[in-house]
């Protein structure tokens, strides 16, 4: 299925809204939504500090929520929108979920899965990067500038 | 710190007990415990089917439980005992936790993180493999034989 840039940007804006919530809670600002058939079936933002749990990334929350909404563990017909390139842990989780498509905003040269190689994902998962990348990146830059 | 084979086997038996619980719940039989200062601070077994959640691996449960017990997200002074070699997702989670040591039983040629390379883990994490490997492996073999 062809998805327009407008549609991708619409859902990325919802992911950015999630990231803003993380930012406002003094969390590294990453947000995610999962969409299936034009409906948001899961969302989440980074809660690592709040939950004292390194596994509480935005993507993990969104995957768990989407599976709960859909009543099944496989997300083959879903698209994940996430503001920052997923890390290795999240790429591994997305592989298990067999998610249909991943759309991310900013790249993460240090922690992103693609420094390891696309083989971390499920072979049928499609990836689009750079959607509203500047906006996603600015949240991260602002956050880490505040910490200094 | 030097840890004896007897100590490793003692804790691996607790992980196997967790794996047996997974087995009894028709879950892929993987179990894990996390030990700090001679005390079990987290445990878990695979709950993917029960929770309808691909992220509900034994290691993820154990990491979350240990951080909760210890009141901090880093597990630098902890050892994870897990019956089967961690997957990419769990290796990524273990990297974020900066866990001190990983001890696993059976290798997993298809899904284990080491097919990708040890670089998935934190550089200071030590790894020991093959502890009670046959016993850990047999649970998996029995489980998949039952499915056929």
Coordinates of C-alpha atoms in Angstrom, one line a residue:
Chain A
X1 CA 0.0 0.0 0.0
X2 CA 1.3 3.5 -0.9
X3 CA 1.2 5.9 2.0
X4 CA 1.5 9.7 1.2
X5 CA 4.0 11.9 2.8
X6 CA 1.1 13.9 4.3
X7 CA -0.2 10.8 6.0
X8 CA 3.2 10.0 7.4
X9 CA 3.6 13.5 8.7
X10 CA 0.2 13.5 10.3
X11 CA 1.0 10.4 12.4
X12 CA 4.6 11.6 13.0
X13 CA 3.1 14.7 14.6
X14 CA 1.2 12.5 17.0
X15 CA 4.5 10.7 17.9
X16 CA 6.1 14.2 18.4
X17 CA 3.3 15.0 20.8
X18 CA 4.2 11.9 22.8
X19 CA 7.8 12.9 22.7
X20 CA 6.8 16.3 24.1
X21 CA 5.1 14.6 27.0
X22 CA 8.4 12.7 27.7
X23 CA 10.3 16.0 27.5
X24 CA 7.9 17.6 30.0
X25 CA 8.5 14.7 32.4
X26 CA 12.3 15.2 32.2
X27 CA 12.6 12.0 30.1
X28 CA 14.7 11.7 26.9
X29 CA 12.1 13.0 24.4
X30 CA 11.1 10.0 22.2
X31 CA 7.5 9.3 21.3
X32 CA 5.8 6.6 19.2
X33 CA 2.4 5.7 17.8
X34 CA 1.3 2.5 16.0
X35 CA -1.3 2.8 13.3
X36 CA -3.4 0.1 11.7
X37 CA -6.1 0.7 9.1
X38 CA -6.0 4.4 9.7
X39 CA -6.5 4.0 13.4
X40 CA -4.0 4.6 16.2
X41 CA -3.9 1.3 18.1
X42 CA -1.0 2.1 20.4
X43 CA 1.1 5.0 21.6
X44 CA 3.8 5.6 24.1
X45 CA 6.7 7.7 25.2
X46 CA 9.9 7.1 27.0
X47 CA 9.4 6.4 30.7
X48 CA 12.8 5.0 31.7
X49 CA 13.3 7.4 34.6
X50 CA 9.7 7.5 35.8
X51 CA 9.5 3.7 35.9
X52 CA 13.2 3.1 36.8
X53 CA 13.3 0.6 34.0
X54 CA 15.7 0.7 31.0
X55 CA 13.2 -1.3 28.9
X56 CA 10.5 1.4 29.1
X57 CA 11.2 2.9 25.7
X58 CA 8.5 4.6 23.6
X59 CA 8.4 1.7 21.1
X60 CA 8.1 -1.0 23.7
X61 CA 5.1 0.8 25.3
X62 CA 3.5 1.3 21.9
X63 CA 4.1 -2.4 20.8
X64 CA 2.5 -3.7 24.1
X65 CA -0.4 -1.3 23.8
X66 CA -1.1 -2.2 20.1
X67 CA -1.0 -5.9 20.8
X68 CA -3.4 -5.3 23.6
X69 CA -5.8 -3.2 21.4
X70 CA -5.6 -5.7 18.5
X71 CA -5.8 -8.8 20.7
X72 CA -2.8 -10.4 18.9
X73 CA 0.9 -10.3 19.3
X74 CA 1.8 -9.9 15.6
X75 CA 1.6 -6.4 14.1
X76 CA 2.1 -7.3 10.4
X77 CA -0.5 -4.8 9.2
X78 CA 0.7 -2.0 11.4
X79 CA 3.0 1.0 11.0
X80 CA 5.2 2.3 13.8
X81 CA 5.9 6.1 13.8
X82 CA 8.7 7.0 16.2
X83 CA 10.5 10.3 16.5
X84 CA 14.0 8.8 16.8
X85 CA 15.6 5.8 15.1
X86 CA 15.0 2.7 17.3
X87 CA 17.8 1.2 19.4
X88 CA 18.9 -2.4 19.2
X89 CA 16.5 -3.5 21.9
X90 CA 13.5 -1.9 20.2
X91 CA 14.6 -3.2 16.7
X92 CA 14.6 -6.7 18.3
X93 CA 11.2 -6.2 19.8
X94 CA 9.9 -4.9 16.4
X95 CA 11.4 -8.0 14.7
X96 CA 9.4 -10.3 17.1
X97 CA 6.3 -8.3 16.3
X98 CA 6.8 -8.7 12.6
X99 CA 5.6 -5.1 12.2
X100 CA 4.8 -4.2 8.6
X101 CA 6.5 -0.8 8.4
X102 CA 8.6 1.5 10.5
X103 CA 8.7 5.3 10.0
X104 CA 11.2 7.3 12.0
X105 CA 12.2 10.9 12.3
X106 CA 15.7 11.7 13.5
X107 CA 18.6 9.2 13.0
X108 CA 20.7 8.1 16.0
X109 CA 24.2 7.5 14.9
X110 CA 25.3 6.3 18.3
X111 CA 22.5 4.1 19.5
X112 CA 20.4 3.4 16.4
X113 CA 19.9 -0.2 15.2
X114 CA 21.1 0.7 11.7
X115 CA 24.8 1.0 12.8
X116 CA 24.5 -2.8 13.3
X117 CA 22.6 -3.5 10.1
X118 CA 19.1 -3.9 8.9
X119 CA 19.2 -7.6 9.5
X120 CA 18.0 -6.9 13.0
X121 CA 14.5 -6.3 11.7
X122 CA 12.0 -8.8 10.2
X123 CA 12.8 -9.4 6.5
X124 CA 9.3 -8.1 5.5
X125 CA 9.5 -4.9 7.5
X126 CA 9.7 -1.7 5.4
X127 CA 11.5 1.3 6.7
X128 CA 11.1 5.0 6.0
X129 CA 13.4 7.5 7.7
X130 CA 13.7 11.3 8.0
X131 CA 10.0 12.2 8.3
X132 CA 9.9 15.5 10.2
X133 CA 13.5 14.8 11.2
X134 CA 14.4 18.3 12.2
X135 CA 11.5 18.7 14.5
X136 CA 12.2 15.3 16.1
X137 CA 15.9 16.1 16.4
X138 CA 15.3 19.6 17.9
X139 CA 13.5 18.1 20.9
X140 CA 16.5 15.9 21.6
X141 CA 19.0 18.8 21.2
X142 CA 16.9 21.0 23.5
X143 CA 16.7 18.3 26.1
X144 CA 20.4 17.5 26.2
X145 CA 21.3 21.2 26.1
X146 CA 19.1 21.7 29.2
X147 CA 21.0 19.0 31.1
X148 CA 24.4 20.7 30.7
Chain B
X1 CA 35.1 -11.4 41.5
X2 CA 35.6 -15.1 40.9
X3 CA 32.4 -17.2 40.9
X4 CA 32.5 -20.9 41.3
X5 CA 30.9 -23.3 38.9
X6 CA 28.8 -24.6 41.8
X7 CA 27.4 -21.1 42.5
X8 CA 26.6 -20.6 38.8
X9 CA 24.9 -24.0 38.7
X10 CA 22.9 -23.2 41.8
X11 CA 21.4 -20.0 40.3
X12 CA 21.0 -21.7 36.9
X13 CA 18.8 -24.3 38.7
X14 CA 16.6 -21.4 39.8
X15 CA 16.4 -20.1 36.3
X16 CA 15.5 -23.6 35.1
X17 CA 12.7 -23.7 37.7
X18 CA 11.4 -20.5 36.1
X19 CA 11.6 -22.1 32.7
X20 CA 9.7 -25.1 33.9
X21 CA 6.9 -22.7 35.0
X22 CA 6.8 -21.3 31.5
X23 CA 6.7 -24.8 30.1
X24 CA 3.7 -25.7 32.4
X25 CA 1.9 -22.6 31.0
X26 CA 2.4 -23.7 27.4
X27 CA 5.1 -20.9 26.9
X28 CA 8.4 -21.4 25.2
X29 CA 10.4 -22.6 28.3
X30 CA 12.9 -19.8 29.1
X31 CA 13.6 -18.7 32.6
X32 CA 15.8 -16.1 34.2
X33 CA 17.0 -14.9 37.6
X34 CA 19.1 -11.9 38.5
X35 CA 21.5 -12.1 41.5
X36 CA 23.2 -9.3 43.4
X37 CA 25.5 -9.9 46.4
X38 CA 24.3 -13.5 46.8
X39 CA 20.6 -12.4 46.7
X40 CA 18.0 -13.0 44.0
X41 CA 16.8 -9.5 43.1
X42 CA 14.7 -10.4 40.1
X43 CA 13.2 -13.4 38.3
X44 CA 11.0 -14.1 35.4
X45 CA 9.9 -16.5 32.7
X46 CA 8.6 -16.2 29.2
X47 CA 5.0 -14.8 29.2
X48 CA 4.6 -13.9 25.5
X49 CA 1.5 -15.9 24.9
X50 CA -0.1 -15.2 28.3
X51 CA 0.4 -11.5 28.1
X52 CA -0.1 -11.4 24.2
X53 CA 3.2 -9.4 24.2
X54 CA 6.3 -10.2 22.1
X55 CA 8.4 -8.2 24.6
X56 CA 7.5 -10.3 27.6
X57 CA 10.7 -12.4 27.6
X58 CA 12.1 -13.9 30.8
X59 CA 15.0 -11.5 30.7
X60 CA 12.8 -8.4 30.3
X61 CA 10.7 -9.5 33.3
X62 CA 13.8 -10.1 35.4
X63 CA 15.5 -6.8 34.5
X64 CA 12.3 -4.9 35.4
X65 CA 12.0 -6.8 38.6
X66 CA 15.6 -6.3 39.6
X67 CA 15.6 -2.6 39.0
X68 CA 12.4 -2.3 41.1
X69 CA 14.0 -4.4 43.9
X70 CA 17.2 -2.4 43.9
X71 CA 15.6 1.0 43.3
X72 CA 17.9 1.9 40.4
X73 CA 17.9 1.2 36.7
X74 CA 21.6 0.1 36.4
X75 CA 22.5 -3.5 37.2
X76 CA 26.3 -3.2 37.1
X77 CA 26.8 -5.3 40.2
X78 CA 24.3 -8.0 39.0
X79 CA 24.5 -11.3 37.2
X80 CA 21.7 -12.6 35.0
X81 CA 21.2 -16.3 34.8
X82 CA 19.1 -17.3 31.8
X83 CA 18.4 -20.8 30.5
X84 CA 18.8 -19.9 26.8
X85 CA 21.1 -17.4 25.0
X86 CA 19.4 -14.0 24.9
X87 CA 17.9 -12.7 21.7
X88 CA 18.8 -9.3 20.1
X89 CA 16.0 -7.5 22.0
X90 CA 17.1 -8.9 25.3
X91 CA 20.8 -8.2 24.5
X92 CA 19.8 -4.6 23.8
X93 CA 17.9 -4.4 27.1
X94 CA 20.9 -5.9 29.0
X95 CA 23.2 -3.4 27.3
X96 CA 21.0 -0.5 28.6
X97 CA 21.1 -2.0 32.1
X98 CA 24.9 -2.2 32.0
X99 CA 24.6 -5.6 33.7
X100 CA 27.9 -6.9 35.1
X101 CA 27.7 -10.5 34.0
X102 CA 25.5 -12.8 31.9
X103 CA 25.4 -16.6 32.4
X104 CA 23.4 -18.6 29.9
X105 CA 22.7 -22.3 29.5
X106 CA 21.8 -23.4 25.9
X107 CA 22.9 -21.6 22.8
X108 CA 20.4 -20.3 20.3
X109 CA 22.0 -20.5 16.8
X110 CA 18.9 -19.0 15.1
X111 CA 17.7 -16.2 17.5
X112 CA 20.7 -15.7 19.9
X113 CA 22.4 -12.3 20.0
X114 CA 25.9 -13.8 19.4
X115 CA 25.1 -14.5 15.7
X116 CA 25.2 -10.7 15.4
X117 CA 28.2 -10.2 17.6
X118 CA 29.1 -9.4 21.2
X119 CA 29.1 -5.7 20.4
X120 CA 25.4 -5.7 21.2
X121 CA 26.2 -5.9 24.9
X122 CA 27.8 -3.3 27.1
X123 CA 31.6 -3.4 26.8
X124 CA 32.0 -4.2 30.5
X125 CA 29.6 -7.1 30.6
X126 CA 31.2 -10.5 31.1
X127 CA 29.6 -13.6 29.6
X128 CA 29.7 -17.3 30.5
X129 CA 27.8 -19.8 28.4
X130 CA 27.0 -23.5 28.6
X131 CA 26.1 -23.8 32.3
X132 CA 23.7 -26.8 32.6
X133 CA 23.2 -26.4 28.9
X134 CA 21.8 -29.9 28.4
X135 CA 19.1 -29.5 30.9
X136 CA 18.2 -26.1 29.5
X137 CA 18.2 -27.4 26.0
X138 CA 16.1 -30.5 26.9
X139 CA 13.2 -28.3 28.1
X140 CA 13.2 -26.5 24.7
X141 CA 13.4 -29.8 22.8
X142 CA 10.6 -31.3 24.8
X143 CA 8.5 -28.2 24.3
X144 CA 8.8 -28.1 20.5
X145 CA 8.4 -31.9 20.2
X146 CA 5.0 -31.6 22.0
X147 CA 3.9 -28.9 19.5
X148 CA 4.4 -31.2 16.5

